[in-house]
PDB file of C-alpha atoms in Angstrom:
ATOM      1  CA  UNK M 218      -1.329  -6.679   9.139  1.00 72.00           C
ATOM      2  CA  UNK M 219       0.668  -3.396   9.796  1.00 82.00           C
ATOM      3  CA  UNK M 220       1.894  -1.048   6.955  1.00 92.00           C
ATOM      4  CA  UNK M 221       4.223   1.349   7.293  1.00 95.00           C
ATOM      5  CA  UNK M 222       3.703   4.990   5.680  1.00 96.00           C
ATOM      6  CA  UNK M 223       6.799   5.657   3.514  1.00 97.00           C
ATOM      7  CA  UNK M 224       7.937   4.801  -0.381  1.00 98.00           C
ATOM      8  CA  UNK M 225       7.161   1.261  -1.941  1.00 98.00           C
ATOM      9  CA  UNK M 226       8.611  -0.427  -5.115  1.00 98.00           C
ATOM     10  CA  UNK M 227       4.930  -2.031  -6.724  1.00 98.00           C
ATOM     11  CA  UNK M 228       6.580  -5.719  -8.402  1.00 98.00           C
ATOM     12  CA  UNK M 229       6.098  -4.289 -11.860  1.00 97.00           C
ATOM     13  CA  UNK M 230       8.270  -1.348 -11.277  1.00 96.00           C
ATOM     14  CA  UNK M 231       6.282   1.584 -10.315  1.00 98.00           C
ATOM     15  CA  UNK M 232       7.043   3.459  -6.904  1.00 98.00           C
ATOM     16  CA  UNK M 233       4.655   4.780  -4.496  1.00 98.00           C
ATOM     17  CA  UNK M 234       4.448   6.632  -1.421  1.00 98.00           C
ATOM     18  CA  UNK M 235       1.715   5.138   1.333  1.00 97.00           C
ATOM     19  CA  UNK M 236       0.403   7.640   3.473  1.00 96.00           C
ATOM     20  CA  UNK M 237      -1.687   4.578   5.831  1.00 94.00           C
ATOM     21  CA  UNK M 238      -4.659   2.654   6.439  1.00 94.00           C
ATOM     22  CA  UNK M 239      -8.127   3.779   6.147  1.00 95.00           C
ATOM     23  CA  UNK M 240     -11.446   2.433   6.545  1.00 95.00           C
ATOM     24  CA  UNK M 241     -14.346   2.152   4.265  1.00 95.00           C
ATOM     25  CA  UNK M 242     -17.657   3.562   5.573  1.00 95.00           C
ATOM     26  CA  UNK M 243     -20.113   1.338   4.386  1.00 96.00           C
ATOM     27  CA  UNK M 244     -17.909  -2.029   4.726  1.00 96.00           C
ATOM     28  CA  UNK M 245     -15.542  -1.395   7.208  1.00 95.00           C
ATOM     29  CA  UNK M 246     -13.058  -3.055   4.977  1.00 97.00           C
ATOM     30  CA  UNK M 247      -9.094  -1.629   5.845  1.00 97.00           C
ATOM     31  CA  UNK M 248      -7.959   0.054   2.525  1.00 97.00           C
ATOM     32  CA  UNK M 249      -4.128   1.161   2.193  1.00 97.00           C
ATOM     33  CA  UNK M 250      -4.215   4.856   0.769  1.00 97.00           C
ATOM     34  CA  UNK M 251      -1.163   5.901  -1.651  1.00 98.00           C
ATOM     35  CA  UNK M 252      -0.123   7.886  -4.487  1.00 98.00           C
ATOM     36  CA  UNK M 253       1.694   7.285  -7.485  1.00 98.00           C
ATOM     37  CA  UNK M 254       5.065   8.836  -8.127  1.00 98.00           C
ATOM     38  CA  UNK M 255       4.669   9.136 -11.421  1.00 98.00           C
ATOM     39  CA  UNK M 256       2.301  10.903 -14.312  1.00 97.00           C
ATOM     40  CA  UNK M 257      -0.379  12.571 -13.188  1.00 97.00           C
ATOM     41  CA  UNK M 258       0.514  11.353  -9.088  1.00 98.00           C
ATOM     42  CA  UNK M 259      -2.884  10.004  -8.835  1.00 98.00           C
ATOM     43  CA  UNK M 260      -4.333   8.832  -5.690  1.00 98.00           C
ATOM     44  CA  UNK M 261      -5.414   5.079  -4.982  1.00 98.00           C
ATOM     45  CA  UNK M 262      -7.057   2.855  -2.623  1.00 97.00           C
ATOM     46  CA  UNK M 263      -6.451  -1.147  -2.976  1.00 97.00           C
ATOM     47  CA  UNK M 264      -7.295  -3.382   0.082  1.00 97.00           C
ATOM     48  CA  UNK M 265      -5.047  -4.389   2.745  1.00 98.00           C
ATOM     49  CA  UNK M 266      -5.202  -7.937   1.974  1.00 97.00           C
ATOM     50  CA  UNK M 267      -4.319  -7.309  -1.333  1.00 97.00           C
ATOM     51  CA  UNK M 268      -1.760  -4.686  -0.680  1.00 98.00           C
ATOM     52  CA  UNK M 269       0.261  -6.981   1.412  1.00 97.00           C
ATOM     53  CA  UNK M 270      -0.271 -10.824  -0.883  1.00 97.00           C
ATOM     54  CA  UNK M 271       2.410 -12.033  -2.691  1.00 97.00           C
ATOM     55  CA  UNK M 272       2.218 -12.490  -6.621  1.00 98.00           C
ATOM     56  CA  UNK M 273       3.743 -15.206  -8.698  1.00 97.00           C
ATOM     57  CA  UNK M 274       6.448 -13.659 -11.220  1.00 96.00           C
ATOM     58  CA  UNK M 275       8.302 -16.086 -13.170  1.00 96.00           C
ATOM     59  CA  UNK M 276       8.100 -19.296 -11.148  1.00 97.00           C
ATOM     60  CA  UNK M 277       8.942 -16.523  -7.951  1.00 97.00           C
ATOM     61  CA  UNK M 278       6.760 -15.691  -5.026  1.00 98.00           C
ATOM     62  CA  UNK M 279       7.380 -11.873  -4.546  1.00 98.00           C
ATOM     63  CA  UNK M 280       5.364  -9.133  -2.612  1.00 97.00           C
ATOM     64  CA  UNK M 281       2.843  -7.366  -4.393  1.00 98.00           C
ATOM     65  CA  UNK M 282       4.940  -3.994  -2.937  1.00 98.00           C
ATOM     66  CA  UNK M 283       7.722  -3.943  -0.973  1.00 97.00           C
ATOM     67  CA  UNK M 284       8.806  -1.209   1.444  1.00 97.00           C
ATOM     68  CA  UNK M 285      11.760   0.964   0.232  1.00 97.00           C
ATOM     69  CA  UNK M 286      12.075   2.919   2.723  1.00 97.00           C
ATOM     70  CA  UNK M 287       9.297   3.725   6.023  1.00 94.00           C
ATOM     71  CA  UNK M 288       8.467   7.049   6.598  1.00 94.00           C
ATOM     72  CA  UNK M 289       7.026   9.138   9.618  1.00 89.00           C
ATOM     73  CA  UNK M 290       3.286   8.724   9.952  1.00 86.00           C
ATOM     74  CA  UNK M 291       1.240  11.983   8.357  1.00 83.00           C
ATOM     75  CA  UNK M 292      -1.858  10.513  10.595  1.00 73.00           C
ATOM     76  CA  UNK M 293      -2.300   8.659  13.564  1.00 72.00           C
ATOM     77  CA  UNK M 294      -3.333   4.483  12.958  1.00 59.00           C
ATOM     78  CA  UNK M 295      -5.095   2.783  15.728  1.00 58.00           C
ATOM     79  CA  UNK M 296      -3.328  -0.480  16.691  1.00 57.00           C
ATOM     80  CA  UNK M 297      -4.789  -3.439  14.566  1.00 52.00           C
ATOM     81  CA  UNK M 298      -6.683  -6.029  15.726  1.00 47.00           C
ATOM     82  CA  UNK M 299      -5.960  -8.329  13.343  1.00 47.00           C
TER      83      UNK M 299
END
């Protein structure tokens, strides 16, 4: 799966910006890293396969977030194997 850094619309509303992929140390699980844009503009970590599923809303499959708009990489991402 490839995610693009930039702004995302979460399906209950929210927007985001995700700065990329990371890697856990101890699992080596990928992790998408991004910050709310809103209230205290925490930072978060959810995992890549849950980042990118689509949830059930009203009857409707819809993505868990969608891109709004890509942005240029703040890091450099090694090419996925997956």
């Amino acid at each position: 799966m490839q995610i693009k850094p930039g702004l995302y619309r979460h399906y209950k509303g929210p927007e985001y910006r995700v700065f990329g992929v990371a890697q856990h140390s101890e699992t080596e699980q990928q992790v998408v890293v991004y910050q709310a844009l809103y209230g205290d503009y925490g930072l978060w970590v959810r995992p890549l396969d849950m980042f990118c599923e689509r949830v059930d809303v009203d009857g409707e499959s819809v993505p868990r977030f969608a891109l709004i708009e890509a942005e240029a990489p703040l890091f450099d991402q090694p090419q996925s194997t997956q």
